[in-house]
CSV table of C-alpha atoms and ligand atoms in Angstrom, one decimal:
chain,number,residue,atom,x,y,z
A,144,MET,CA,-17.8,-10.0,4.9
A,145,LEU,CA,-17.7,-7.0,7.2
A,146,ALA,CA,-19.0,-3.6,6.1
A,147,ILE,CA,-18.1,-0.7,8.3
A,148,ASP,CA,-19.6,2.7,7.6
A,149,GLY,CA,-19.5,6.0,9.5
A,150,PRO,CA,-18.3,9.6,9.3
A,151,GLY,CA,-14.6,10.7,8.9
A,152,GLY,CA,-12.7,10.7,12.2
A,153,SER,CA,-14.9,7.9,13.8
A,154,GLY,CA,-11.8,5.7,13.8
A,155,LYS,CA,-13.1,3.7,10.9
A,156,GLY,CA,-9.9,3.7,8.8
A,157,THR,CA,-7.7,2.4,11.6
A,158,VAL,CA,-10.3,0.0,12.9
A,159,CYS,CA,-10.9,-1.5,9.4
A,160,ARG,CA,-7.1,-1.9,8.8
A,161,LEU,CA,-6.6,-3.7,12.2
A,162,ALA,CA,-9.7,-5.8,11.8
A,163,ALA,CA,-8.7,-6.9,8.3
A,164,ALA,CA,-5.2,-7.8,9.5
A,165,ALA,CA,-6.6,-9.8,12.5
A,166,LEU,CA,-9.1,-11.7,10.3
A,167,GLY,CA,-6.6,-12.2,7.4
A,168,TRP,CA,-9.2,-10.6,5.1
A,169,HIS,CA,-8.9,-8.1,2.2
A,170,LEU,CA,-9.5,-4.4,2.8
A,171,LEU,CA,-11.4,-1.9,0.7
A,172,ASP,CA,-10.8,1.7,1.5
A,173,SER,CA,-13.6,3.1,-0.6
A,174,GLY,CA,-12.9,6.7,0.4
A,175,ALA,CA,-9.5,6.4,-1.2
A,176,LEU,CA,-11.3,5.9,-4.6
A,177,TYR,CA,-13.3,9.1,-4.2
A,178,ARG,CA,-10.1,10.9,-3.0
A,179,ALA,CA,-8.2,9.5,-6.0
A,180,VAL,CA,-10.9,10.9,-8.4
A,181,ALA,CA,-10.5,14.3,-6.8
A,182,VAL,CA,-6.7,14.2,-7.1
A,183,TYR,CA,-6.9,12.9,-10.7
A,184,ALA,CA,-9.3,15.8,-11.6
A,185,GLN,CA,-6.9,18.3,-10.2
A,186,ASP,CA,-3.9,16.6,-12.1
A,187,GLN,CA,-5.9,16.7,-15.4
A,188,GLY,CA,-7.2,20.3,-14.8
A,189,VAL,CA,-10.8,19.1,-14.7
A,190,ASP,CA,-13.2,21.5,-13.1
A,191,ALA,CA,-14.7,20.3,-9.7
A,192,GLU,CA,-18.2,21.2,-10.9
A,193,ASP,CA,-18.0,19.4,-14.3
A,194,ALA,CA,-19.9,16.2,-13.5
A,195,GLN,CA,-19.6,14.7,-17.0
A,196,ALA,CA,-15.8,15.1,-17.1
A,197,LEU,CA,-15.5,13.8,-13.5
A,198,THR,CA,-17.5,10.7,-14.4
A,199,ARG,CA,-15.3,10.0,-17.3
A,200,LEU,CA,-12.3,10.2,-15.0
A,201,ALA,CA,-13.9,7.9,-12.5
A,202,GLN,CA,-14.7,5.4,-15.2
A,203,SER,CA,-11.0,5.2,-16.3
A,204,LEU,CA,-9.4,5.9,-13.0
A,205,PRO,CA,-5.8,4.5,-13.2
A,206,VAL,CA,-5.6,3.7,-9.5
A,207,GLU,CA,-3.8,0.8,-7.9
A,208,PHE,CA,-3.5,-0.3,-4.3
A,209,VAL,CA,0.0,-1.8,-3.7
A,210,ALA,CA,0.7,-3.6,-0.5
A,211,ALA,CA,3.8,-2.2,1.2
A,212,GLU,CA,5.6,-3.2,4.4
A,213,ASP,CA,4.1,-0.6,6.6
A,214,ASP,CA,0.8,0.1,4.8
A,215,THR,CA,-0.9,0.1,1.4
A,216,ARG,CA,0.4,2.6,-1.1
A,217,VAL,CA,-2.0,4.2,-3.5
A,218,MET,CA,-0.7,4.7,-7.0
A,219,LEU,CA,-2.3,7.0,-9.6
A,220,SER,CA,-1.0,6.5,-13.1
A,221,GLY,CA,2.1,5.0,-11.5
A,222,ARG,CA,2.7,8.0,-9.1
A,223,ASP,CA,2.5,7.4,-5.4
A,224,VAL,CA,-0.3,9.6,-4.2
A,225,THR,CA,-0.8,8.1,-0.7
A,226,LEU,CA,0.1,11.4,1.1
A,227,ASP,CA,-1.8,13.6,-1.3
A,228,LEU,CA,-4.9,11.5,-0.7
A,229,ARG,CA,-4.9,12.1,3.0
A,230,SER,CA,-4.9,16.0,2.9
A,231,GLU,CA,-7.9,17.9,4.1
A,232,THR,CA,-8.1,19.7,0.8
A,233,THR,CA,-8.4,16.3,-1.0
A,234,GLY,CA,-11.0,15.1,1.6
A,235,ASN,CA,-13.2,18.1,1.0
A,236,ALA,CA,-12.9,17.8,-2.8
A,237,ALA,CA,-13.7,14.0,-2.5
A,238,SER,CA,-16.9,14.8,-0.5
A,239,ARG,CA,-18.0,17.0,-3.4
A,240,VAL,CA,-17.1,14.5,-6.1
A,241,ALA,CA,-18.8,11.7,-4.1
A,242,ALA,CA,-22.1,13.6,-4.3
A,243,ILE,CA,-22.3,13.1,-8.1
A,244,PRO,CA,-24.5,10.0,-8.7
A,245,GLU,CA,-22.7,9.0,-12.0
A,246,VAL,CA,-19.3,9.1,-10.3
A,247,ARG,CA,-20.7,6.7,-7.6
A,248,ASP,CA,-22.0,4.4,-10.4
A,249,ALA,CA,-18.7,4.5,-12.1
A,250,LEU,CA,-16.9,3.2,-9.0
A,251,LEU,CA,-19.5,0.5,-8.1
A,252,GLY,CA,-18.0,-2.5,-10.0
A,253,ARG,CA,-14.5,-1.6,-8.9
A,254,GLN,CA,-15.6,-1.7,-5.2
A,255,ARG,CA,-17.5,-5.0,-5.6
A,256,ALA,CA,-14.4,-6.6,-7.2
A,257,PHE,CA,-12.7,-6.4,-3.8
A,258,ARG,CA,-14.9,-9.1,-2.4
A,259,GLN,CA,-12.7,-12.1,-2.7
A,260,SER,CA,-11.9,-15.2,-0.6
A,261,PRO,CA,-11.3,-15.5,2.4
A,262,GLY,CA,-13.3,-12.3,3.2
A,263,LEU,CA,-13.4,-8.5,2.9
A,264,VAL,CA,-13.5,-5.6,5.4
A,265,ALA,CA,-15.1,-2.7,3.5
A,266,ASP,CA,-14.6,0.8,4.9
A,267,GLY,CA,-16.9,3.7,3.7
A,268,ARG,CA,-20.2,5.5,3.9
A,269,ASP,CA,-22.5,3.2,1.9
A,270,MET,CA,-20.9,-0.2,2.2
A,271,GLY,CA,-23.8,-1.7,4.2
A,272,THR,CA,-26.5,0.2,2.4
A,273,VAL,CA,-25.6,0.2,-1.3
A,274,ILE,CA,-22.4,-1.6,-2.3
A,275,PHE,CA,-22.6,-4.7,-0.1
A,276,PRO,CA,-26.2,-4.8,1.2
A,277,ASP,CA,-25.9,-8.6,1.8
A,278,ALA,CA,-22.8,-8.2,4.0
A,279,GLN,CA,-23.0,-10.7,6.9
A,280,VAL,CA,-21.8,-8.1,9.4
A,281,LYS,CA,-22.6,-4.4,9.2
A,282,ILE,CA,-21.3,-1.9,11.7
A,283,PHE,CA,-21.8,1.9,11.9
A,284,LEU,CA,-19.2,3.8,13.8
A,285,THR,CA,-19.9,7.3,15.1
A,286,ALA,CA,-18.2,9.8,17.4
A,287,SER,CA,-19.2,13.4,18.3
A,288,ALA,CA,-18.0,16.0,15.9
A,289,GLY,CA,-15.9,17.7,18.6
A,290,GLU,CA,-14.1,14.4,19.3
A,291,ARG,CA,-13.6,13.8,15.6
A,292,ALA,CA,-12.1,17.3,15.1
A,293,ARG,CA,-9.7,16.6,18.1
A,294,ARG,CA,-8.6,13.3,16.6
A,295,ARG,CA,-8.0,14.8,13.1
A,296,TYR,CA,-6.1,17.7,14.7
A,297,LYS,CA,-3.8,15.2,16.6
A,298,GLN,CA,-3.3,13.1,13.5
A,299,LEU,CA,-2.3,16.2,11.4
A,300,LEU,CA,0.1,17.5,14.0
A,301,GLU,CA,1.7,14.1,14.3
A,302,LYS,CA,2.3,14.2,10.6
A,303,GLY,CA,3.9,17.6,11.0
A,304,ILE,CA,1.0,19.3,9.2
A,305,ASP,CA,-0.1,22.6,10.7
A,306,ALA,CA,-3.8,22.6,11.7
A,307,ASN,CA,-6.5,24.8,13.2
A,308,ILE,CA,-9.0,22.9,15.4
A,309,ASP,CA,-11.9,25.4,14.9
A,310,ARG,CA,-11.5,25.2,11.2
A,311,LEU,CA,-11.3,21.4,11.3
A,312,TYR,CA,-14.5,21.3,13.4
A,313,SER,CA,-16.4,23.4,10.9
A,314,GLU,CA,-15.0,21.5,7.9
A,315,ILE,CA,-16.0,18.2,9.6
A,316,SER,CA,-19.5,19.5,10.3
A,317,GLU,CA,-19.9,20.8,6.7
A,318,ARG,CA,-18.7,17.4,5.2
A,319,ASP,CA,-21.1,15.5,7.5
A,320,ARG,CA,-23.9,17.6,6.3
A,321,ARG,CA,-23.0,17.1,2.6
A,322,ASP,CA,-22.5,13.3,3.0
A,323,GLN,CA,-25.8,12.9,5.0
A,324,GLU,CA,-27.9,15.1,2.8
A,325,ARG,CA,-26.9,14.0,-0.7
A,326,ALA,CA,-29.6,12.4,-2.7
A,327,VAL,CA,-27.7,9.3,-3.6
A,328,ALA,CA,-26.2,6.8,-1.1
A,329,PRO,CA,-26.3,9.3,1.8
A,330,LEU,CA,-24.3,8.5,5.0
A,331,LYS,CA,-26.6,6.6,7.2
A,332,PRO,CA,-26.6,3.2,9.1
A,333,ALA,CA,-28.1,0.2,7.3
A,334,PRO,CA,-31.3,-0.9,9.1
A,335,ASP,CA,-29.4,-4.1,10.2
A,336,ALA,CA,-26.2,-2.3,11.2
A,337,ARG,CA,-24.8,-2.4,14.8
A,338,LEU,CA,-24.0,1.1,16.1
A,339,ILE,CA,-20.9,1.8,18.0
A,340,ASP,CA,-20.2,5.3,19.5
A,341,THR,CA,-16.4,5.5,19.7
A,342,THR,CA,-16.3,9.0,21.4
A,343,ALA,CA,-15.0,7.6,24.7
A,344,MET,CA,-13.4,4.5,23.4
A,345,THR,CA,-9.8,3.6,22.4
A,346,ILE,CA,-9.0,2.1,19.0
A,347,GLU,CA,-8.2,-1.2,20.8
A,348,GLU,CA,-11.5,-1.3,22.5
A,349,VAL,CA,-13.4,-0.7,19.2
A,350,VAL,CA,-11.4,-3.3,17.4
A,351,THR,CA,-12.1,-5.9,20.2
A,352,GLN,CA,-15.8,-5.1,20.0
A,353,VAL,CA,-15.9,-5.3,16.2
A,354,LEU,CA,-14.0,-8.7,16.2
A,355,GLY,CA,-16.4,-9.9,18.9
A,356,ILE,CA,-19.4,-9.1,16.8
A,357,VAL,CA,-17.8,-10.8,13.7
A,358,GLY,CA,-17.0,-13.9,15.9
A,359,ASP,CA,-20.6,-14.0,17.2
A,360,THR,CA,-22.2,-13.6,13.8
A,361,ILE,CA,-19.9,-15.6,11.5
A,362,GLY,CA,-18.0,-17.7,14.0
A,363,ASN,CA,-15.2,-19.7,12.5
A,364,ARG,CA,-17.1,-20.4,9.3
A,365,ARG,CA,-14.9,-19.7,6.3
A,366,GLU,CA,-16.6,-17.1,4.1
A,367,SER,CA,-16.2,-14.6,1.4
B,44,DC,O1,-13.5,8.1,4.3
B,44,DC,P1,-12.8,9.3,3.6
B,44,DC,O2,-12.6,10.5,4.5
B,44,DC,O3,-11.5,8.9,2.9
B,44,DC,O4,-13.8,9.7,2.4
B,44,DC,C1,-13.6,10.9,1.6
B,44,DC,C2,-15.0,11.4,1.1
B,44,DC,O5,-15.5,10.4,0.2
B,44,DC,C3,-16.0,11.6,2.2
B,44,DC,O6,-16.3,12.9,2.4
B,44,DC,C4,-17.3,10.9,1.6
B,44,DC,C5,-16.9,10.2,0.4
B,44,DC,N1,-17.1,8.8,0.5
B,44,DC,C6,-18.4,8.4,0.0
B,44,DC,O7,-19.2,9.2,-0.4
B,44,DC,N2,-18.7,7.0,0.0
B,44,DC,C7,-17.8,6.1,0.4
B,44,DC,N3,-18.1,4.8,0.4
B,44,DC,C8,-16.5,6.5,0.9
B,44,DC,C9,-16.2,7.9,0.9
């Protein structure tokens, strides 16, 4: 199994999707679970500060990942929330929800259940440190905050969403700080993770390097 951690905008999501497709392995987008809790809380009118209520929502989260032709669709209580999950507002709310230890506990089993044959690519912040500490391959992707803000800006414009690069930069920096400084499962590389700085790399270059590391470590052995 391959655990990839790193901050938002490091290219993690795309790299994980392409690596999982190339390897023929399952994919866990753990950030989508925290984002789904944030959207569910908003739907249910639960206050973003109410840790107990948020934990109950995380425990009973009616989320489903459905494979579609182009991508995976995320369904919440049967409603397609794929687009809602990707917004900056949801990302910021997810970062707050993710700082609550009981919410993280509530999502633990659900994440581990993704580990199935023939293998799993897990995308998150604590995949290599907390959720899958025994993963055979651990990679930590980084990129400078300025580059990550530029990438996010480009992505949003491509989707036709208006964006302000200075605001994105300060939101990214704020989210980094919150994710790195929280008491439980902070964003940090596992001691045995390989670090890749993607600032000056294309997605293709990163994927090639990641698949190279998997090949060197696991070779052609079948594994789960
Ligand atoms: O990767 P993402 O942007 O979809 O994640 C959204 C938020 O969820 C992010 O700010 C941090 C949190 N998160 C986390 O704490 N642990 C994970 N394994 C994945 C995401």
